[in-house]
Amino acid sequence: MTGISRAARPRPVPPGSSGLNARDRAYADLRYRILTGRLAPGTTLLETEIAALLGLSRTPVREAVIRLAEEGLVRIRPRHGITVVDLTLADFRDILDVFSALEIRAVALTAARRLTAAQRDALATLTQRMERATAEGDIARWSDLDDDFHAMLVGLCGNARLQRSIGEYWGQQYRGRRLILPHRPLPSASDREHRAILAAVLDGDPQAAHAAHLAHRARADRDQLALLQRVLTPATPEPIEENSHEPHRP
Amino acid sequence: MTGISRAARPRPVPPGSSGLNARDRAYADLRYRILTGRLAPGTTLLETEIAALLGLSRTPVREAVIRLAEEGLVRIRPRHGITVVDLTLADFRDILDVFSALEIRAVALTAARRLTAAQRDALATLTQRMERATAEGDIARWSDLDDDFHAMLVGLCGNARLQRSIGEYWGQQYRGRRLILPHRPLPSASDREHRAILAAVLDGDPQAAHAAHLAHRARADRDQLALLQRVLTPATPEPIEENSHEPHRP
DNA sequence: GTCGCGTGGATGGTATACCATTTCCGCCGG
DNA sequence: CCGGCGGAAATGGTATACCATCCACGCGAC
């Protein structure tokens, strides 16, 4: 394909998304609003309301909403409206289980492939930049780079279906990451594990990559869930700030 | 349960189709036709034609087709119609990669759960019946039981999202199984591996279950792909089924 | 006061109408 | 004879209309 990579696929989706049909625009727009918290969990809207909100008719909105529902971001209750799903700790556990299983496989596949020098460099550079971010205590920056690193590992696996499924869960997992971002400790363990993953991938050793990524995800998921529990459990004594590094205003 | 109460209006409802909404009926119907080969790979239909075929309007058909496309069973090419995807060996490899990764995780989760006596019995019985089928050389029956066994392991994992994703890939994997069914050797290896999986699950040992299922899937996938290669490579495919060709347009 | 039933309205599921885009095909010019 | 161009028809994407269904609410009966 194009020499330049498809660019880090994550990112909730830039606001200026254009050149698509109405269905995809509606999907991208709604997904973006949900992932960035502009559409808060629990928000309930009618098909008509969403259509009006986006300036479209019900048909494309409906198709987009069905897709979001299949992805687990919203729930459709006939005659009750479309509700932004409020994820519980158990939900996050389930999501991470699936997401990790897929990602581990993807990394193993990537390790089994021949990478170009540019790709190898890019991976190595990302880990270095993450370590620098850690050293500087810039967790938000680290988190973005971590997204890029994982996305790149997945993007190189060569299995389009696998990538698609991972992308499907990425959004849900992202919501959890976003919630705990302000509470994250320094990701020294992740940095260390990333080194091991990188080494295995550059070595072209799928077995080692599988093991390394499995270990990484097991620990990272455990930590993330522990943090999520802390964030989610309070009945709401402390309003969780919806602002992080995003522009404000809902 | 549904009985006659629903039939308030004379609707040209497809025969046997239970009382779902039109979208789900269209989805189930099309999926069934594709998986059973009634809609042969390569078949191309227009939205209008499918709608006429199912006796529905385009709207629900469209929604169903979008879902099938996301699932990878059909391909939508605007202004060219909806084509039943003809899976290549590479496709099957990709599909099995994802499917196995998910199923392995599911089995590990199941092993981590407390099962009821009935569930344990059911699993044990299934393996026994499979072994009997093997002894009798009834591969078709064995294959069905194998489906049941795997489905039950997955069904017990307690992660609804994981189950959903597995279900999404099950259909595609099923097409491959169906293709090689007549060429399968006696599944002695599978039976042996199933014993190991069963033991680990009944032991409540997720680690062991993970390892056992990983080994099982790795070997089974390898064998299946080898068979698929044999089935798929000949330019002039053997009469795999009695399925008739679609009438071609003049 | 509470429970049950009926009715009206809201809602979403489905059908249909409309329109922009693309493709196919024939015609004209080179 | 070939290739580009134009237009008509087909097609899918979108908008809208329609209608069965379900829910809420109120009224009446117990």
Tab-separated table of N, CA and C in Angstrom, chain B residues 110 113-129 148-149 152-153 156 198 201-202:
chain	number	residue	atom	x	y	z
B	110	THR	N	-13.152	-20.510	31.489
B	110	THR	CA	-14.067	-21.555	31.952
B	110	THR	C	-13.408	-22.406	33.025
B	113	ARG	N	-13.659	-21.143	36.503
B	113	ARG	CA	-14.975	-21.018	37.134
B	113	ARG	C	-15.385	-22.307	37.835
B	114	ARG	N	-16.287	-22.140	38.747
B	114	ARG	CA	-16.880	-23.317	39.392
B	114	ARG	C	-17.988	-23.836	38.482
B	115	LEU	N	-17.885	-25.059	38.101
B	115	LEU	CA	-18.929	-25.629	37.255
B	115	LEU	C	-19.856	-26.488	38.112
B	116	THR	N	-21.080	-26.549	37.684
B	116	THR	CA	-22.021	-27.434	38.373
B	116	THR	C	-21.721	-28.876	37.973
B	117	ALA	N	-22.246	-29.779	38.771
B	117	ALA	CA	-22.047	-31.200	38.472
B	117	ALA	C	-22.611	-31.522	37.088
B	118	ALA	N	-23.762	-30.932	36.788
B	118	ALA	CA	-24.394	-31.206	35.499
B	118	ALA	C	-23.495	-30.749	34.351
B	119	GLN	N	-22.906	-29.577	34.513
B	119	GLN	CA	-22.043	-29.061	33.457
B	119	GLN	C	-20.809	-29.941	33.283
B	120	ARG	N	-20.253	-30.352	34.398
B	120	ARG	CA	-19.075	-31.221	34.322
B	120	ARG	C	-19.432	-32.540	33.626
B	121	ASP	N	-20.571	-33.046	34.007
B	121	ASP	CA	-21.032	-34.291	33.381
B	121	ASP	C	-21.210	-34.116	31.876
B	122	ALA	N	-21.841	-32.999	31.521
B	122	ALA	CA	-22.126	-32.786	30.108
B	122	ALA	C	-20.834	-32.755	29.299
B	123	LEU	N	-19.841	-32.071	29.834
B	123	LEU	CA	-18.560	-32.006	29.125
B	123	LEU	C	-17.930	-33.391	29.002
B	124	ALA	N	-17.949	-34.102	30.101
B	124	ALA	CA	-17.353	-35.442	30.089
B	124	ALA	C	-18.090	-36.346	29.103
B	125	THR	N	-19.401	-36.256	29.128
B	125	THR	CA	-20.203	-37.084	28.228
B	125	THR	C	-19.882	-36.778	26.769
B	126	LEU	N	-19.734	-35.513	26.487
B	126	LEU	CA	-19.445	-35.136	25.104
B	126	LEU	C	-18.136	-35.757	24.626
B	127	THR	N	-17.132	-35.715	25.475
B	127	THR	CA	-15.858	-36.310	25.035
B	127	THR	C	-16.020	-37.812	24.817
B	128	GLN	N	-16.777	-38.442	25.686
B	128	GLN	CA	-16.998	-39.876	25.512
B	128	GLN	C	-17.722	-40.172	24.209
B	129	ARG	N	-18.744	-39.374	23.951
B	129	ARG	CA	-19.507	-39.614	22.724
B	129	ARG	C	-18.639	-39.363	21.489
B	148	ASP	N	-20.200	-29.032	19.504
B	148	ASP	CA	-20.909	-28.898	20.783
B	148	ASP	C	-19.936	-28.724	21.936
B	149	PHE	N	-18.888	-29.514	21.903
B	149	PHE	CA	-17.900	-29.477	22.975
B	149	PHE	C	-17.261	-28.092	23.064
B	152	MET	N	-19.710	-25.493	24.158
B	152	MET	CA	-20.032	-25.541	25.583
B	152	MET	C	-18.899	-24.941	26.402
B	153	LEU	N	-17.690	-25.257	26.040
B	153	LEU	CA	-16.552	-24.665	26.753
B	153	LEU	C	-16.623	-23.141	26.680
B	156	LEU	N	-19.554	-21.482	28.710
B	156	LEU	CA	-19.424	-21.469	30.165
B	156	LEU	C	-18.431	-20.430	30.660
B	198	LEU	N	-10.293	-31.307	28.957
B	198	LEU	CA	-11.340	-31.648	29.922
B	198	LEU	C	-10.759	-31.779	31.325
B	201	VAL	N	-9.919	-28.392	32.732
B	201	VAL	CA	-11.119	-27.612	33.058
B	201	VAL	C	-11.774	-28.166	34.326
B	202	LEU	N	-11.889	-29.486	34.398
B	202	LEU	CA	-12.520	-30.076	35.575
B	202	LEU	C	-11.652	-29.870	36.817
